[in-house]
Structures are given as C-alpha cells and as structure tokens.
Amino acid sequence: KANFSNLGNENINMTNGTAEQINTIASLTTGKVTATISDTAANLVAALKNSAGDVLSLTVTGTAKAADLITLDGKTALDVTVTGVTAITGTYAELYKVYQTNALNFIGLGTQNVTITDKVTVDQINTIKELIETTGVVTAAVSGSAADLAKLDTVDDAHNDAITLTVSGTTAAAADLNTLNDKTSVPVNAASVTTITSDAANVAGVLAAYTAN
C-alpha cells in the first residue's frame, strides 16, 4: 500500500459526494474545496461543520431557518441558492440580515412564506414586508393601540398575511378597527376594547366584522 507525504494544503475539486463527504474532505485540507450539494438548510449546516469559505455551490430546499441560511452563507464563497425554499423562519434581526444586509449573497429570495418569531413592532413588520417583496404569506404577532396597528402597511395584498394583531387599551376608533380587519387573515383580538368611537354606521360595520370573526 502506497503512502503519501506532505499532503493537506491542496485545493480539492469534488465531482460528486454527500454533504458529509464534503465535510470530511474539508477537514483534511487547508485548501479550498469545490463541490455542489443540495439539501435542506438544517441538514447542510449539520453536515458542513468543517467548511468555511470553500467554493461550494449550495442549493437549499424545503423550509429554512434564517439563522441556518446565515451560517451557510459563511461556508461558501458562492451565492447560496434558495429558489426551492418554501418558507423562512427567524427573528427580525435574522430575517433583516438575510433580506437586507446579506441579500446579494442569496439567489431566489422573494417567493417564500416568512415567519417572524420574536416580539416586533409595526415598523419592523413593515420593514420586513418591504424588504422581502414576497408573494408568500408573512406571519407575525404585534400588539398596540388600534391607531398604531392601523399603520401596518398593506404591501402586496397584505390581507392574506397572517399577522396576529392584539389591540391594547380600552378605547378605539371604528375606522381604525375596520382598517385592521383588512390587514390580516387572522381574527383581530380587540378583547380589551370597551369603547368604540365613531358614528353609528361605522360602529355597526365594526361589530358586524368582528362578530363574523
């Protein structure tokens, strides 16, 4: 059996292989590994522990955490393809990094459903909605006065989004409540409201809409 010496700093061009195999090769050389691999973001992150700045053509499929996409971005010198990703979940900061700070490092952003997992403001939801320009559904939760929640943007048919709106305070204008009902597919929680201000017609409209929900 022949042995080789002085190996370990070569650039490696792999013509096939699994993520685990690519990771093994990356651990054996300080050179750059070139390879192509497709899998879910979670599987790629779990397998590619030794890759950092290699020339990996990564195609992400399925659903993905924004944090995993950020991690994968750091493992390759190439742009990460996410065209096949159906949904992206993450905190506001993670999603902002994917869709704004590092947006040019991803191919195919914009068609995914997006879920914001942490507590956010109306302004932050508006920022994400404007950045992603998605044809998918945005899911998030936010609370505030009816007047503040009414500032939620209606970008790209927003009433299809699943924004959980919780109205705080005991008084709300009927016009604001009617506006909220058109901004989300999820019933608006106005349980704290005890007084609705407006004319009879608007109040009747609110009562009809919220009773239906």
C-alpha positions as a printed NumPy array, in Angstrom:
array([[  0.   ,   0.   ,   0.   ],
       [  1.483,   3.338,  -1.064],
       [  1.541,   6.271,   1.34 ],
       [  1.682,   9.979,   0.543],
       [  3.509,  12.661,   2.444],
       [  3.212,  16.43 ,   2.502],
       [ -0.487,  16.429,   1.671],
       [ -3.016,  18.672,   3.374],
       [ -2.93 ,  22.081,   1.732],
       [ -4.307,  21.233,  -1.71 ],
       [ -7.388,  22.702,  -3.361],
       [ -9.864,  19.879,  -3.985],
       [-12.43 ,  19.701,  -6.797],
       [-15.081,  17.106,  -5.952],
       [-17.262,  15.912,  -8.84 ],
       [-19.816,  14.286,  -6.533],
       [-20.369,  13.434,  -2.9  ],
       [-22.691,  13.957,   0.04 ],
       [-22.514,  16.886,   2.436],
       [-20.895,  14.586,   4.993],
       [-18.229,  13.53 ,   2.483],
       [-17.547,  17.144,   1.521],
       [-17.164,  17.953,   5.207],
       [-14.671,  15.101,   5.662],
       [-12.552,  16.284,   2.745],
       [-12.665,  19.863,   4.037],
       [-11.236,  18.645,   7.355],
       [ -8.264,  17.075,   5.562],
       [ -7.004,  20.101,   3.663],
       [ -6.368,  23.77 ,   4.326],
       [ -7.032,  24.418,   0.639],
       [-10.388,  25.28 ,  -0.871],
       [-12.923,  22.548,  -1.578],
       [-15.084,  22.943,  -4.686],
       [-18.303,  20.921,  -4.756],
       [-22.025,  21.004,  -5.472],
       [-24.658,  19.861,  -2.982],
       [-28.411,  20.218,  -2.464],
       [-30.328,  19.614,   0.791],
       [-32.322,  21.359,   3.475],
       [-30.621,  24.187,   5.331],
       [-30.675,  22.266,   8.612],
       [-29.026,  19.199,   7.064],
       [-26.363,  21.256,   5.313],
       [-25.486,  23.171,   8.485],
       [-25.303,  19.946,  10.485],
       [-23.055,  18.237,   7.93 ],
       [-20.728,  21.024,   6.789],
       [-19.055,  21.7  ,  10.126],
       [-15.535,  21.96 ,   8.68 ],
       [-16.325,  24.161,   5.693],
       [-15.517,  27.856,   5.85 ],
       [-15.173,  29.927,   2.712],
       [-14.955,  26.917,   0.395],
       [-16.261,  27.083,  -3.187],
       [-19.493,  25.242,  -2.508],
       [-22.485,  25.51 ,  -4.809],
       [-25.248,  25.156,  -2.207],
       [-28.886,  24.715,  -3.203],
       [-31.258,  24.838,  -0.245],
       [-34.61 ,  23.034,  -0.382],
       [-37.65 ,  22.695,   1.87 ],
       [-38.102,  25.085,   4.777],
       [-35.264,  27.014,   6.383],
       [-34.35 ,  28.948,   9.473],
       [-32.87 ,  32.331,   8.692],
       [-30.07 ,  31.559,  11.152],
       [-29.13 ,  28.464,   9.118],
       [-29.075,  30.455,   5.873],
       [-26.741,  32.962,   7.51 ],
       [-24.486,  30.102,   8.62 ],
       [-24.425,  28.604,   5.125],
       [-23.574,  31.968,   3.647],
       [-20.391,  31.893,   5.699],
       [-19.412,  28.428,   4.494],
       [-19.067,  29.211,   0.793],
       [-17.559,  31.86 ,  -1.425],
       [-20.5  ,  31.439,  -3.82 ],
       [-24.046,  32.737,  -3.561],
       [-26.48 ,  30.357,  -1.87 ],
       [-29.479,  29.322,  -3.998],
       [-32.782,  29.378,  -2.098],
       [-35.208,  29.259,  -5.024],
       [-36.567,  25.925,  -3.814],
       [-37.129,  27.101,  -0.239],
       [-40.835,  27.351,   0.586],
       [-40.651,  29.113,   3.968],
       [-38.116,  31.036,   6.051],
       [-38.468,  31.464,   9.819],
       [-36.441,  33.694,  12.109],
       [-36.202,  36.67 ,  14.388],
       [-36.496,  40.166,  12.977],
       [-32.71 ,  40.617,  13.167],
       [-32.036,  37.305,  11.376],
       [-34.549,  37.993,   8.62 ],
       [-33.211,  41.522,   8.174],
       [-29.707,  40.104,   7.731],
       [-30.886,  37.629,   5.086],
       [-33.102,  40.035,   3.158],
       [-31.092,  43.237,   3.54 ],
       [-27.544,  43.005,   4.921],
       [-26.566,  39.833,   3.027],
       [-29.285,  39.81 ,   0.363],
       [-26.827,  39.804,  -2.54 ],
       [-25.372,  36.517,  -1.269],
       [-28.613,  34.62 ,  -1.933],
       [-30.3  ,  33.644,  -5.188],
       [-34.085,  33.256,  -5.326],
       [-35.338,  35.272,  -2.371],
       [-38.867,  36.662,  -2.617],
       [-41.31 ,  33.779,  -3.092],
       [-41.104,  32.236,   0.365],
       [-43.582,  32.379,   3.221],
       [-41.894,  34.276,   6.064],
       [-42.467,  33.935,   9.814],
       [-41.105,  36.464,  12.31 ],
       [-40.681,  34.589,  15.576],
       [-39.883,  37.294,  18.112],
       [-41.798,  40.257,  19.515],
       [-41.789,  43.024,  16.917],
       [-43.2  ,  46.476,  16.277],
       [-45.425,  47.607,  13.438],
       [-42.45 ,  49.446,  11.926],
       [-40.347,  46.265,  11.982],
       [-43.083,  44.241,  10.29 ],
       [-43.406,  46.964,   7.666],
       [-39.64 ,  46.883,   7.11 ],
       [-39.598,  43.118,   6.564],
       [-42.625,  43.259,   4.264],
       [-40.969,  45.936,   2.149],
       [-37.659,  44.073,   2.007],
       [-38.915,  40.64 ,   1.085],
       [-41.425,  41.716,  -1.579],
       [-42.705,  38.199,  -1.222],
       [-45.61 ,  36.504,  -2.951],
       [-45.887,  34.28 ,   0.112],
       [-47.582,  34.832,   3.447],
       [-45.999,  36.861,   6.231],
       [-46.728,  35.555,   9.739],
       [-46.034,  37.687,  12.817],
       [-47.605,  38.988,  16.014],
       [-47.796,  42.552,  17.279],
       [-49.772,  44.465,  19.885],
       [-50.554,  48.152,  20.302],
       [-53.306,  50.706,  20.13 ],
       [-55.728,  50.439,  17.213],
       [-54.326,  53.663,  15.805],
       [-50.755,  52.355,  15.903],
       [-51.673,  48.948,  14.452],
       [-53.536,  50.682,  11.634],
       [-50.133,  51.88 ,  10.377],
       [-49.331,  48.344,   9.241],
       [-48.573,  48.526,   5.534],
       [-50.798,  46.796,   3.013],
       [-47.958,  45.777,   0.72 ],
       [-48.759,  43.108,  -1.884],
       [-52.274,  42.214,  -0.831],
       [-51.496,  42.236,   2.877],
       [-54.881,  40.876,   3.949],
       [-53.538,  37.44 ,   3.001],
       [-50.805,  37.766,   5.611],
       [-51.285,  36.075,   8.976],
       [-50.492,  38.966,  11.292],
       [-51.845,  38.377,  14.802],
       [-52.995,  41.83 ,  15.898],
       [-53.801,  42.459,  19.554],
       [-55.399,  45.816,  20.299],
       [-54.339,  47.323,  23.628],
       [-56.252,  49.969,  25.549],
       [-59.94 ,  50.282,  26.182],
       [-60.864,  52.837,  23.507],
       [-60.545,  52.55 ,  19.733],
       [-61.872,  54.381,  16.722],
       [-64.173,  52.361,  14.488],
       [-62.223,  53.473,  11.415],
       [-59.008,  52.004,  12.856],
       [-60.698,  48.721,  13.771],
       [-62.174,  48.432,  10.29 ],
       [-58.721,  49.071,   8.835],
       [-57.179,  46.333,  10.973],
       [-59.711,  43.797,   9.79 ],
       [-58.445,  44.292,   6.213],
       [-54.749,  43.894,   7.074],
       [-54.672,  40.247,   8.119],
       [-56.306,  36.88 ,   7.537],
       [-56.219,  36.222,  11.294],
       [-59.058,  37.449,  13.559],
       [-58.064,  40.681,  15.317],
       [-58.005,  40.444,  19.108],
       [-59.858,  43.519,  20.383],
       [-60.946,  41.983,  23.677],
       [-59.589,  44.891,  25.725],
       [-61.664,  47.469,  23.855],
       [-64.74 ,  48.592,  25.794],
       [-65.463,  51.844,  23.944],
       [-65.67 ,  52.353,  20.183],
       [-65.784,  55.927,  18.92 ],
       [-67.444,  56.828,  15.63 ],
       [-70.819,  57.301,  14.008],
       [-73.458,  54.599,  14.156],
       [-72.775,  53.257,  10.656],
       [-69.07 ,  52.711,  11.268],
       [-69.686,  51.151,  14.657],
       [-72.231,  48.795,  13.123],
       [-69.699,  47.818,  10.485],
       [-67.092,  47.021,  13.119],
       [-69.495,  44.954,  15.168],
       [-70.583,  43.011,  12.117],
       [-66.995,  42.339,  11.011],
       [-65.712,  41.317,  14.431],
       [-68.745,  39.184,  15.179],
       [-68.093,  37.33 ,  11.924],
       [-64.535,  36.638,  13.053]])
